[in-house]
Each structure stands twice: as structure tokens, then as C-alpha cells.
Tab-separated table of C-alpha atoms and ligand atoms in Angstrom:
chain	number	residue	atom	x	y	z
C	55	MET	CA	0.187	-0.142	-0.227
C	56	THR	CA	1.386	3.428	-1.304
C	57	GLU	CA	0.771	6.061	1.254
C	58	LYS	CA	0.974	9.787	0.700
C	59	ILE	CA	0.317	13.047	3.118
C	60	LYS	CA	-1.894	15.493	1.340
C	61	ILE	CA	-0.809	19.133	3.392
C	62	ARG	CA	-2.996	22.461	3.685
C	63	GLY	CA	-0.622	25.479	3.444
C	64	ARG	CA	-0.746	28.531	5.719
C	65	GLN	CA	-1.205	27.620	8.527
C	66	VAL	CA	0.620	28.648	11.977
C	67	LEU	CA	1.616	25.833	14.138
C	68	ASN	CA	0.610	27.014	18.110
C	69	GLY	CA	1.239	24.288	21.096
C	70	VAL	CA	3.329	21.316	22.786
C	71	ILE	CA	4.946	19.017	21.451
C	72	PRO	CA	6.579	16.014	23.562
C	73	ILE	CA	9.506	14.878	22.079
C	74	SER	CA	10.108	11.130	21.417
C	75	GLY	CA	13.238	9.775	22.777
C	76	ALA	CA	16.030	9.553	19.906
C	77	LYS	CA	15.876	7.649	16.751
C	78	ASN	CA	19.875	7.424	16.569
C	79	ALA	CA	19.835	6.667	21.004
C	80	ALA	CA	17.026	3.571	20.778
C	81	LEU	CA	18.643	1.684	17.216
C	82	PRO	CA	22.572	1.007	19.614
C	83	LEU	CA	20.956	0.619	22.604
C	84	LEU	CA	18.097	-2.104	20.514
C	85	ALA	CA	22.034	-3.569	19.713
C	86	ALA	CA	23.158	-3.274	23.229
C	87	SER	CA	20.911	-5.896	23.997
C	88	LEU	CA	23.039	-8.921	22.251
C	89	LEU	CA	25.870	-7.270	25.055
C	90	SER	CA	23.858	-9.583	28.286
C	91	SER	CA	21.961	-12.559	28.865
C	92	GLU	CA	19.897	-10.321	30.956
C	93	LYS	CA	16.703	-8.764	31.142
C	94	ILE	CA	17.225	-5.134	29.278
C	95	LEU	CA	14.354	-2.577	29.204
C	96	LEU	CA	14.320	-0.071	27.214
C	97	LYS	CA	11.458	2.379	27.506
C	98	ASN	CA	11.270	6.193	25.767
C	99	VAL	CA	11.284	4.783	22.421
C	100	SER	CA	10.371	6.388	20.032
C	101	PRO	CA	7.217	3.577	17.509
C	102	LEU	CA	9.204	4.092	14.843
C	103	ALA	CA	9.963	2.153	11.869
C	104	ASP	CA	13.633	1.772	12.173
C	105	VAL	CA	13.415	0.474	14.642
C	106	GLY	CA	10.841	-2.379	14.133
C	107	THR	CA	13.619	-3.079	11.661
C	108	MET	CA	16.192	-2.970	14.431
C	109	LEU	CA	13.999	-5.497	16.178
C	110	SER	CA	12.951	-8.011	12.999
C	111	LEU	CA	16.968	-8.502	13.191
C	112	LEU	CA	17.277	-9.184	16.769
C	113	GLY	CA	13.944	-11.944	16.681
C	114	GLU	CA	16.430	-13.222	14.332
C	115	MET	CA	19.077	-13.355	16.250
C	116	GLY	CA	17.377	-15.262	18.653
C	117	VAL	CA	16.264	-12.388	21.300
C	118	ARG	CA	13.425	-11.974	22.709
C	119	TYR	CA	11.314	-9.145	22.947
C	120	VAL	CA	8.121	-7.641	24.258
C	121	VAL	CA	7.015	-3.752	23.077
C	122	THR	CA	4.301	-1.757	25.343
C	123	ASP	CA	2.407	0.913	23.692
C	124	ASP	CA	3.179	3.845	26.134
C	125	SER	CA	1.574	5.730	24.216
C	126	PRO	CA	1.145	7.299	20.658
C	127	TYR	CA	4.629	8.370	20.426
C	128	SER	CA	6.562	6.010	23.282
C	129	SER	CA	6.967	2.686	23.661
C	130	THR	CA	9.011	0.928	27.020
C	131	ILE	CA	10.972	-2.596	25.156
C	132	GLU	CA	11.876	-5.410	27.167
C	133	LEU	CA	14.521	-7.507	25.430
C	134	HIS	CA	16.841	-10.563	26.523
C	135	ALA	CA	19.272	-12.105	24.936
C	136	ASP	CA	19.595	-15.619	26.717
C	137	SER	CA	19.415	-17.598	23.822
C	138	ILE	CA	20.951	-16.395	20.586
C	139	ASN	CA	21.005	-19.470	18.256
C	140	ASN	CA	21.969	-17.241	15.023
C	141	PHE	CA	25.095	-14.753	14.368
C	142	VAL	CA	24.235	-13.843	10.380
C	143	ALA	CA	22.758	-10.425	9.811
C	144	PRO	CA	21.196	-10.911	6.431
C	145	TYR	CA	21.387	-8.764	3.108
C	146	ASP	CA	16.887	-8.404	3.549
C	147	ILE	CA	16.654	-6.535	6.548
C	148	VAL	CA	20.033	-5.093	6.879
C	149	LYS	CA	19.446	-3.839	3.144
C	150	LYS	CA	16.518	-2.288	4.821
C	151	MET	CA	18.506	0.717	7.036
C	152	ARG	CA	21.776	0.288	7.013
C	153	ALA	CA	22.109	1.010	11.476
C	154	THR	CA	21.577	-3.384	10.791
C	155	ILE	CA	25.835	-3.051	11.074
C	156	LEU	CA	25.774	-2.075	15.075
C	157	VAL	CA	25.302	-5.571	15.757
C	158	LEU	CA	28.405	-6.669	14.448
C	159	GLY	CA	30.644	-5.046	17.782
C	160	PRO	CA	28.012	-6.411	19.982
C	161	LEU	CA	27.808	-10.217	18.703
C	162	LEU	CA	31.314	-10.350	17.622
C	163	SER	CA	32.148	-9.030	21.437
C	164	ARG	CA	30.571	-11.655	22.844
C	165	PHE	CA	29.592	-14.865	20.728
C	166	ASN	CA	33.188	-13.993	18.876
C	167	GLU	CA	31.814	-14.130	15.537
C	168	CYS	CA	29.266	-12.728	13.209
C	169	THR	CA	28.200	-12.719	9.400
C	170	VAL	CA	26.753	-9.513	8.193
C	171	SER	CA	25.774	-8.060	4.778
C	172	LEU	CA	27.337	-5.323	3.878
C	173	PRO	CA	25.582	-2.288	4.015
C	174	GLY	CA	25.385	-1.286	-0.280
C	175	GLY	CA	25.326	2.928	-0.670
C	176	CYS	CA	22.328	5.379	0.463
C	177	ALA	CA	20.485	8.357	-0.941
C	178	ILE	CA	22.823	10.998	0.968
C	179	GLY	CA	26.373	8.889	0.800
C	180	LEU	CA	28.408	6.049	-0.408
C	181	ARG	CA	28.807	5.289	3.546
C	182	PRO	CA	31.036	3.185	3.661
C	183	VAL	CA	31.994	0.786	6.785
C	184	ASN	CA	35.747	0.764	6.594
C	185	TYR	CA	35.976	2.278	9.856
C	186	HIS	CA	33.956	-0.418	11.919
C	187	LEU	CA	35.708	-2.653	10.423
C	188	GLY	CA	39.769	-1.272	10.268
C	189	GLY	CA	38.248	-0.710	14.423
C	190	MET	CA	37.233	-4.909	15.003
C	191	GLU	CA	40.495	-5.987	13.270
C	192	ALA	CA	42.216	-3.100	15.759
C	193	LEU	CA	40.794	-5.238	18.785
C	194	GLY	CA	42.139	-8.223	16.811
C	195	ALA	CA	39.282	-9.332	15.034
C	196	LYS	CA	39.736	-11.612	11.375
C	197	ILE	CA	37.839	-9.828	8.499
C	198	SER	CA	36.799	-11.217	5.295
C	199	LEU	CA	35.032	-9.915	2.783
C	200	LYS	CA	33.073	-12.424	0.780
C	201	ASP	CA	29.640	-12.436	-1.524
C	202	GLY	CA	28.325	-9.166	-0.185
C	203	TYR	CA	28.899	-9.856	3.530
C	204	ILE	CA	31.099	-9.472	6.099
C	205	TYR	CA	32.787	-12.288	8.114
C	206	ALA	CA	34.426	-11.264	11.685
C	207	GLU	CA	35.873	-13.206	13.870
C	208	ALA	CA	38.168	-13.267	16.975
C	209	PRO	CA	38.477	-17.424	18.198
C	210	ARG	CA	40.019	-16.409	21.029
C	211	GLY	CA	37.758	-13.338	22.189
C	212	LEU	CA	38.701	-9.630	21.270
C	213	LYS	CA	41.896	-7.671	23.100
C	214	GLY	CA	41.800	-3.797	23.682
C	215	ALA	CA	43.935	-1.871	21.820
C	216	GLU	CA	44.058	2.076	20.214
C	217	PHE	CA	42.132	2.759	17.112
C	218	GLU	CA	42.279	6.324	15.847
C	219	PHE	CA	39.002	6.956	13.963
C	220	PRO	CA	40.660	8.438	10.410
C	221	THR	CA	37.567	10.916	10.159
C	222	VAL	CA	34.911	11.200	12.476
C	223	SER	CA	31.718	8.727	12.279
C	224	VAL	CA	28.929	7.962	14.479
C	225	THR	CA	28.013	4.630	14.128
C	226	GLY	CA	31.907	3.549	13.691
C	227	THR	CA	31.901	4.730	16.916
C	228	GLU	CA	29.258	2.889	18.271
C	229	ASN	CA	30.208	-0.261	17.410
C	230	VAL	CA	33.677	0.207	17.937
C	231	MET	CA	33.220	1.185	21.448
C	232	MET	CA	30.159	-1.801	22.394
C	233	ALA	CA	33.242	-4.064	20.611
C	234	ALA	CA	35.260	-3.134	23.020
C	235	VAL	CA	33.053	-3.548	26.411
C	236	LEU	CA	33.532	-7.419	26.665
C	237	ALA	CA	37.174	-7.586	25.326
C	238	THR	CA	40.391	-8.768	27.265
C	239	GLY	CA	42.138	-5.057	29.190
C	240	LYS	CA	41.527	-1.551	27.881
C	241	THR	CA	40.841	0.324	24.645
C	242	ILE	CA	41.291	3.572	23.256
C	243	LEU	CA	39.504	5.370	20.649
C	244	LYS	CA	40.659	8.060	19.652
C	245	ASN	CA	38.484	11.200	17.198
C	246	ALA	CA	35.856	9.603	19.138
C	247	ALA	CA	32.585	11.302	17.941
C	248	LYS	CA	31.050	13.079	20.568
C	249	GLU	CA	27.421	13.489	20.159
C	250	PRO	CA	24.751	13.129	22.672
C	251	GLU	CA	23.923	9.251	21.472
C	252	ILE	CA	26.833	8.624	22.457
C	253	VAL	CA	26.734	9.830	25.212
C	254	ASP	CA	23.767	7.489	25.995
C	255	LEU	CA	24.659	4.409	25.120
C	256	ALA	CA	28.280	5.028	26.866
C	257	SER	CA	25.620	6.056	29.806
C	258	CYS	CA	23.447	3.052	29.497
C	259	LEU	CA	25.887	0.398	29.313
C	260	ASN	CA	28.040	1.558	31.943
C	261	LYS	CA	25.267	1.645	33.947
C	262	MET	CA	25.085	-2.453	32.600
C	263	GLY	CA	28.768	-2.378	34.170
C	264	ALA	CA	30.964	-1.227	31.330
C	265	ILE	CA	33.805	0.754	32.523
C	266	ILE	CA	33.780	3.120	29.943
C	267	SER	CA	34.879	6.685	30.159
C	268	GLY	CA	35.460	10.442	28.678
C	269	HIS	CA	31.867	9.760	26.408
C	270	GLY	CA	31.548	13.150	24.780
C	271	SER	CA	35.086	13.677	23.989
C	272	ASP	CA	36.787	12.891	21.595
C	273	THR	CA	38.869	10.427	23.444
C	274	ILE	CA	36.789	7.580	24.856
C	275	GLU	CA	38.696	4.242	27.669
C	276	ILE	CA	37.445	1.537	27.634
C	277	GLN	CA	37.752	-0.778	30.205
C	278	GLY	CA	36.930	-4.721	29.032
C	279	VAL	CA	35.036	-6.569	31.583
C	280	THR	CA	33.870	-10.219	31.339
C	281	SER	CA	29.831	-9.858	31.545
C	282	LEU	CA	27.184	-6.745	31.423
C	283	HIS	CA	24.164	-7.276	33.361
C	284	GLY	CA	20.481	-6.090	32.855
C	285	VAL	CA	19.041	-2.505	32.395
C	286	ASP	CA	16.460	0.051	33.071
C	287	TYR	CA	17.408	2.610	30.760
C	288	LEU	CA	15.311	6.038	29.431
C	289	VAL	CA	16.833	6.656	26.058
C	290	ILE	CA	17.559	10.778	25.224
C	291	ALA	CA	15.332	12.741	23.929
C	292	ASP	CA	15.327	13.172	19.931
C	293	ARG	CA	17.803	16.927	19.083
C	294	ILE	CA	16.897	16.449	15.407
C	295	GLU	CA	12.685	15.994	15.970
C	296	ALA	CA	12.642	18.989	18.147
C	297	GLY	CA	14.883	20.830	16.130
C	298	THR	CA	12.153	19.897	13.146
C	299	TYR	CA	9.505	21.106	15.152
C	300	ALA	CA	11.248	23.994	15.986
C	301	ILE	CA	11.627	25.145	11.995
C	302	ALA	CA	8.483	24.397	12.036
C	303	ALA	CA	7.421	26.752	14.133
C	304	GLY	CA	10.175	29.723	12.420
C	305	ILE	CA	8.699	28.607	8.441
C	306	THR	CA	4.555	29.414	9.755
C	307	GLY	CA	5.310	32.079	11.754
C	308	GLY	CA	4.297	30.505	15.146
C	309	ARG	CA	5.109	28.793	18.626
C	310	VAL	CA	5.759	25.805	19.869
C	311	ASP	CA	6.710	24.932	23.509
C	312	LEU	CA	9.328	21.285	23.129
C	313	ILE	CA	8.761	19.191	26.082
C	314	GLY	CA	11.099	16.041	27.245
C	315	GLY	CA	15.103	17.076	27.107
C	316	ASN	CA	17.563	20.096	27.790
C	317	PHE	CA	17.674	20.943	23.840
C	318	ARG	CA	19.969	23.731	24.496
C	319	GLU	CA	22.671	21.562	25.186
C	320	LEU	CA	21.463	18.451	22.452
C	321	LEU	CA	21.519	20.856	20.213
C	322	PRO	CA	24.004	24.008	21.033
C	323	CYS	CA	24.501	24.562	17.250
C	324	PHE	CA	21.517	24.846	15.613
C	325	ILE	CA	19.848	27.004	18.809
C	326	ASP	CA	22.587	29.861	17.947
C	327	LYS	CA	22.343	29.561	14.235
C	328	MET	CA	18.694	29.583	14.699
C	329	THR	CA	18.137	32.383	17.019
C	330	GLN	CA	20.410	34.576	14.017
C	331	ALA	CA	17.224	33.435	11.923
C	332	GLY	CA	14.979	35.439	13.838
C	333	LEU	CA	13.599	32.940	16.437
C	334	ILE	CA	12.915	33.334	20.093
C	335	PHE	CA	14.088	30.679	22.228
C	336	SER	CA	13.633	30.441	25.892
C	337	ASP	CA	14.027	28.216	28.486
C	338	ILE	CA	10.929	26.454	30.602
C	339	ASP	CA	10.116	23.599	32.669
C	340	ASN	CA	11.830	20.105	30.762
C	341	GLY	CA	12.543	21.766	27.650
C	342	ILE	CA	13.144	25.137	25.661
C	343	ARG	CA	10.066	27.243	24.618
C	344	VAL	CA	10.395	28.944	20.583
C	345	ILE	CA	8.550	32.082	19.071
C	346	SER	CA	9.365	32.843	15.342
C	347	SER	CA	10.012	36.934	15.664
C	348	GLY	CA	7.738	36.700	12.387
C	349	THR	CA	10.745	37.923	9.889
C	350	ILE	CA	12.995	35.121	8.378
C	351	HIS	CA	16.529	36.707	8.010
C	352	PRO	CA	19.268	34.758	6.005
C	353	ILE	CA	22.653	32.672	7.515
C	354	ASP	CA	25.285	30.745	7.111
C	355	ILE	CA	25.314	27.391	8.079
C	356	GLU	CA	27.767	24.868	7.853
C	357	THR	CA	26.972	21.082	8.746
C	358	ALA	CA	29.755	19.048	11.147
C	359	PRO	CA	30.158	16.390	13.617
C	360	PHE	CA	28.641	17.205	16.759
C	361	PRO	CA	29.067	20.027	18.697
C	362	GLY	CA	28.719	21.430	15.247
C	363	PHE	CA	25.681	22.022	13.420
C	364	PRO	CA	24.003	18.169	12.276
C	365	THR	CA	23.607	17.697	9.268
C	366	ASP	CA	20.386	15.846	10.309
C	367	LEU	CA	19.199	19.615	10.300
C	368	GLN	CA	20.337	20.805	7.250
C	369	ALA	CA	17.565	19.896	4.648
C	370	GLN	CA	14.546	21.210	7.117
C	371	SER	CA	16.717	24.336	7.621
C	372	MET	CA	16.929	25.031	4.550
C	373	ALA	CA	13.549	24.891	3.841
C	374	MET	CA	12.823	27.919	5.973
C	375	LEU	CA	15.884	30.041	4.496
C	376	CYS	CA	14.277	29.301	0.965
C	377	LEU	CA	11.594	31.713	2.350
C	378	ALA	CA	14.258	34.798	4.106
C	379	ASP	CA	14.557	38.080	3.452
C	380	GLY	CA	17.920	37.692	1.523
C	381	THR	CA	20.167	35.270	0.983
C	382	SER	CA	21.843	32.247	3.245
C	383	ASN	CA	24.341	29.557	1.848
C	384	ILE	CA	24.329	26.559	3.376
C	385	TYR	CA	27.473	23.905	3.402
C	386	GLU	CA	26.885	19.691	3.828
C	387	THR	CA	30.276	19.159	4.910
C	388	ILE	CA	29.112	15.365	5.901
C	389	TRP	CA	26.778	13.431	3.035
C	390	GLU	CA	27.878	13.977	-0.897
C	391	ASN	CA	24.874	13.626	-2.143
C	392	ARG	CA	22.104	15.186	0.854
C	393	LEU	CA	21.000	17.838	-0.769
C	394	MET	CA	17.836	15.760	-3.143
C	395	HIS	CA	15.249	18.318	-1.670
C	396	VAL	CA	16.635	21.459	-2.938
C	397	ALA	CA	14.756	19.804	-6.708
C	398	GLU	CA	11.297	19.729	-4.857
C	399	LEU	CA	11.717	22.436	-2.897
C	400	SER	CA	12.399	24.274	-5.931
C	401	ARG	CA	9.248	22.776	-7.937
C	402	MET	CA	7.565	24.370	-4.926
C	403	GLY	CA	9.295	28.529	-6.363
C	404	ALA	CA	12.371	27.818	-3.935
C	405	GLU	CA	15.299	29.396	-5.692
C	406	ILE	CA	18.408	27.813	-4.734
C	407	LYS	CA	21.862	27.199	-6.520
C	408	VAL	CA	23.555	23.820	-5.966
C	409	SER	CA	27.189	23.629	-6.705
C	410	ARG	CA	29.960	21.326	-5.502
C	411	CYS	CA	33.440	22.412	-4.197
C	412	ASP	CA	36.337	20.444	-6.261
C	413	GLN	CA	38.481	17.762	-4.288
C	414	THR	CA	36.109	17.530	-1.307
C	415	CYS	CA	32.557	16.052	-0.914
C	416	VAL	CA	31.331	19.567	0.649
C	417	CYS	CA	27.905	20.517	-1.338
C	418	HIS	CA	27.320	24.179	-1.292
C	419	ALA	CA	23.222	25.890	-1.566
C	420	CYS	CA	23.189	29.310	-2.838
C	421	VAL	CA	19.349	29.599	-1.271
C	422	THR	CA	17.886	33.394	-2.238
C	423	GLY	CA	15.195	33.878	-0.276
C	424	VAL	CA	11.420	34.016	-1.920
C	425	GLU	CA	8.332	35.635	-1.144
C	426	LYS	CA	6.384	32.682	-0.725
C	427	PHE	CA	5.864	28.246	-1.481
C	428	GLN	CA	3.446	27.453	-3.938
C	429	GLY	CA	1.633	24.036	-2.895
C	430	ALA	CA	2.937	20.669	-5.408
C	431	PRO	CA	2.717	17.099	-5.624
C	432	VAL	CA	6.342	16.885	-4.859
C	433	PHE	CA	8.319	13.195	-3.110
C	434	ALA	CA	10.922	12.121	-0.293
C	435	THR	CA	14.320	10.865	-1.237
C	436	ASP	CA	14.955	10.432	2.734
C	437	LEU	CA	14.300	10.574	5.305
C	438	ARG	CA	14.749	14.666	6.179
C	439	ALA	CA	14.454	15.539	3.392
C	440	SER	CA	11.012	14.318	3.735
C	441	PHE	CA	10.381	16.413	6.812
C	442	SER	CA	11.798	19.521	5.033
C	443	LEU	CA	8.574	19.101	2.444
C	444	VAL	CA	6.617	19.237	4.895
C	445	LEU	CA	7.677	22.089	6.291
C	446	ALA	CA	8.277	23.840	3.150
C	447	ALA	CA	3.809	23.464	2.269
C	448	LEU	CA	2.819	24.233	5.281
C	449	ALA	CA	4.117	27.946	4.702
C	450	ALA	CA	2.872	27.038	1.514
C	451	GLU	CA	-0.095	28.710	-0.913
C	452	GLY	CA	-2.129	26.389	-2.007
C	453	GLU	CA	-1.836	21.824	-1.517
C	454	THR	CA	0.705	19.713	-1.907
C	455	VAL	CA	0.824	16.240	-1.825
C	456	LEU	CA	3.773	13.944	-0.387
C	457	ASP	CA	4.405	11.076	-1.955
C	458	ARG	CA	6.926	8.036	-0.427
C	459	VAL	CA	5.827	8.732	3.024
C	460	TYR	CA	7.125	5.768	3.788
C	461	HIS	CA	11.126	7.826	4.290
C	462	LEU	CA	9.354	10.215	6.881
C	463	ASP	CA	8.263	6.843	8.999
C	464	ARG	CA	11.535	5.821	9.384
C	465	GLY	CA	12.319	8.645	11.748
C	466	TYR	CA	9.170	10.245	13.146
C	467	CYS	CA	6.035	9.303	14.878
C	468	ALA	CA	2.657	10.159	15.393
C	469	VAL	CA	3.606	13.650	12.865
C	470	GLU	CA	-0.473	13.634	12.594
C	471	HIS	CA	-0.800	13.499	16.066
C	472	LYS	CA	1.211	15.778	17.616
C	473	PHE	CA	0.926	18.488	14.299
C	474	LYS	CA	-2.784	18.155	15.277
C	475	THR	CA	-1.852	19.155	19.316
C	476	CYS	CA	-0.458	21.860	18.105
C	477	GLY	CA	-4.026	23.090	15.814
C	478	VAL	CA	-1.943	22.045	11.920
C	479	THR	CA	-3.720	19.420	9.612
C	480	ILE	CA	-2.038	16.952	7.766
C	481	GLU	CA	-4.228	14.096	6.020
C	482	ARG	CA	-2.575	10.829	5.000
C	483	ILE	CA	-4.235	9.170	1.885
C	484	LYS	CA	-3.607	5.364	2.259
C	485	LYS	CA	-4.800	3.972	-1.581
M	1	EPU	N1	32.513	7.473	6.964
M	1	EPU	C1	33.084	6.626	6.232
M	1	EPU	N2	33.760	5.396	6.310
M	1	EPU	C2	33.069	4.740	7.779
M	1	EPU	C3	32.463	5.154	7.917
M	1	EPU	C4	31.628	6.610	7.687
M	1	EPU	O1	34.039	7.217	4.872
M	1	EPU	O2	33.218	3.214	7.814
M	1	EPU	C5	32.136	8.365	6.343
M	1	EPU	C6	30.125	8.594	5.919
M	1	EPU	O3	30.554	8.205	4.805
M	1	EPU	C7	30.396	9.893	6.246
M	1	EPU	C8	30.983	10.350	7.062
M	1	EPU	O4	31.828	8.995	7.344
M	1	EPU	O5	30.859	11.267	4.935
M	1	EPU	C9	30.105	10.333	8.687
M	1	EPU	O6	29.105	8.935	8.311
M	1	EPU	P1	28.989	8.441	10.448
M	1	EPU	O7	29.225	7.047	10.250
M	1	EPU	O8	29.013	8.906	11.337
M	1	EPU	O9	27.478	8.810	9.721
M	1	EPU	P2	26.496	7.353	9.891
M	1	EPU	O10	27.260	7.002	11.820
M	1	EPU	O11	26.506	6.193	9.204
M	1	EPU	C10	24.591	8.497	11.619
M	1	EPU	C11	23.304	8.205	11.959
M	1	EPU	C12	22.876	9.172	10.841
M	1	EPU	C13	23.881	11.217	10.405
M	1	EPU	C14	25.707	10.587	10.952
M	1	EPU	C15	26.003	11.903	10.819
M	1	EPU	C16	22.423	7.060	12.607
M	1	EPU	C17	21.962	5.693	13.164
M	1	EPU	N3	22.862	7.643	12.116
M	1	EPU	O12	25.471	7.455	10.813
M	1	EPU	O13	21.692	10.069	10.720
M	1	EPU	O14	23.422	11.588	9.500
M	1	EPU	O15	25.543	9.857	11.953
M	1	EPU	O16	25.879	13.059	12.414
M	1	EPU	O17	22.954	7.225	14.221
M	1	EPU	C18	19.302	10.908	10.404
M	1	EPU	O18	19.016	10.405	11.266
M	1	EPU	O19	18.489	11.194	9.041
M	1	EPU	C19	20.907	9.879	9.913
M	1	EPU	C20	21.284	9.609	8.474
């Protein structure tokens, strides 16, 4: 069944939005359940398609789990990895979601072997996994690639070592950190990612008995232990979802209270930039208030690893800057092909010129503000791009129909419900 979303333009967001648990924290936490034979209880998990994909992979391996929906936007998941009988992540599941590579570290660490399909390229970039594999090899794993699969083994167990990531990698850091927790001796990860989701994973692993320090800095130290115990853990709020709804308030000239996290700490650069663009942020209990000043100013953005401007908010920010009173420059430095929303935004009236900087994978979009968007049939090319089109549609004149909504459902839950409570109607068409 294909689904589309119909969006009437000129709507104003006004209300309170509870932010769900972070997708990019929940996925490694779910994979970490493979590290212990005891009960893992994860609370505040967002009911997303990507979470379902990770669960189906864990299920194939023998993890037993129960999902309890606490609300339309939050679930509790109980997992038991005490009878793992299959160490293979098959292509059919891996091709749906690259984050399934996150089972590599835990399986290798606890069971000394695993076979994981090589994730292919994806819409936003080539996305190789060489750093993940390099990190495992540094810990003593033997890796071979055959027939599209990664065969990894460490018959005598993994051994702590020093490994420096050539460039910062979020899931790479998570994968090698999970591999190192049950290795013998000490591991030092240099040029590690500092994202809040890394800190969340390390905090959960420490609660399970791991000995990790330095998470949140670029050097992480892991002292291996022999086993990990069960845990009851609350997933952090999704900073990307929060940023997305902040932009929804900005682009529609509205206001919103985002509840569920310390978003100033989670989104430092984003909040600075959006303040320059004309959004007004103020602290409220367990969250942040965002109010549109009525004008959108042009700004320059360069995406970077945390604490820099998140690539996962680039597309949504671009939608807003299309309506600024001047010209903005956006540099995408993480993913070489993450400007696919430009073509669709342009069909809605945006004026954007894209160029590729020589000898780097940096893409530059020069965005000249226009007075308005015009509703149009558009299609989503990837997760964050899909929401940029929803945002443009809310501000547009006329109606927009967004196709390929499955991209949106991978990373945003209960979108209609959350918008509705803020006076915004979007309609899902199933046929
Ligand atoms: N890279 C390599 N080799 C590797 C790993 C990465 O060359 O082995 C390169 C990538 O090609 C990219 C850069 O390093 O150019 C950074 O990639 P990273 O590994 O940090 O990305 P990721 O871990 O695959 C996570 C998020 C992405 C987010 C990026 C950057 C998860 C599950 N995914 O991906 O989230 O864009 O970090 O912050 O955590 C999204 O949620 O929409 C999304 C794409």
C-alpha cells in the first residue's frame, strides 16, 4: 500500500509537542541488548519503522522482546538475549536500514563471531563501513569480505587496543565501543564522535557494568569486563525531532513548547544559528519554547559533527531559509549527496543554486529568499528531506501532496497527532 500526505498550506503551529526518544540513540541501545544475557528494559523508545527493522533483526538472532506502547509516541521495549542462536544479519534486513551494522560489535564481542551483510550505498551518500571494520581489526578480529557479506571472527576473543578514527563516525564509534566493552584489557578510541547519542549509549553500557570514560570527548577509554548485566534505561530525547518542530514554528510564524530534554545542550549550534535567523528561544520546565519573530533572516550554515550544526537538520533548515529576507549559504560537509530536497523545494518556488566544491565532498547551496512557496505534488527522497517538504508545504500557498511517505515514517512518529495538538492538520492518504 502506498501512502501520501496531503498538506494544506498557510497553517500556523501553536502548542506543545512532547519530543520522542531519539532514533539514533535507540538503535545502538537495541543492538547493545545483544551484549547481555539478562533483561534489558528500554523506555521512551519512539515507535518508528527503523526501530521495527532493528527489532526484526534482533528477533532473527534469537532475541525475545515485548513492545508496550505507552502513548502514540513512546514505547517500552523489554529484550532478552539469553538464547542467541544465529549470528547472521542477512541482506534482506540490512538493506532496509544501514544502522543494522551496529550488531557487528556486540556479536563479535560476546560470541566471537558474526556475519553481517555489507550495507550498500544509500541515497544520501556512499556510506562505507571501513572504519567499523578497521576498529574491529585493531581489537584483533579477523575480517573477510565475501559474496557481499562481512565475515568477522575472534576465536580467542577481542583484545583491547588503541584505534584512531580517520574521520569522525557516529555509528563507527558506537560499534567499536560496544565491541570493546567485553574485550580483555583497555581500549582507547581517538577522534571518537561526541554526539549525545554516543554519551547515552556509554551511560547505558556503564549502567550494565561496563567501564567507559571520556564519552562526550574525542577520546573514549574502555576497560573490558567479562560480562554485562541487565538494565532499565530511559532513552534521551530526539534532538533532531525537536529541531525539526522548532523550524515548523519558525516557518509557519507560530510558537511551540518542545518538552522532554535539555535542548540547549543537545542543539547548541542549531539554536545559535536559528536565533540569528529570527527564532526566539526561552527555557521552560523540561524543555524549550520557540517563538517566531515574524521575520526569517538569512544565515550561513556548515554541517559538522557534534557540537557543530547537525547534518540531520540541514534539509529542514533549508526549507525555512528559502523564505528568508536575503541570501543564505548552506555547506553540507558530511554527506556527499544530501541536497536532493533542493529539486523538490525548487518545484515549490524556492530559488536555490547548488555547486560542488572541488576535491572535497562538500556541497554548497546558495539559497535566495523568495516571498512564498507554492503547493505542489512532491516526493520524499530520504528521511530528513521528507520533513523539509512537509515544512515548506505548511507555509505554502495552496495544497501539497507528499509521496513516498515511508521515508518520513522511518524517523518521525505520530506526526499527524503531534501537529494536530498544535492546530495543524495534515492528512494521510492510503491507497
Ligand atoms: N564514513 C566512512 N567510513 C566509515 C564510516 C563513515 O567513510 O566506516 C564516512 C561517511 O561516509 C560520512 C562520514 O564518515 O561521510 C560520517 O558518517 P557517520 O559514520 O558519522 O554516519 P553514520 O554513523 O552512518 C549517523 C546517523 C545519521 C547521521 C550521521 C552524521 C545513526 C543511526 N545515523 O550515521 O543519521 O546523519 O551519523 O551525524 O546514528 C538520520 O537520522 O537521518 C541519519 C542519516
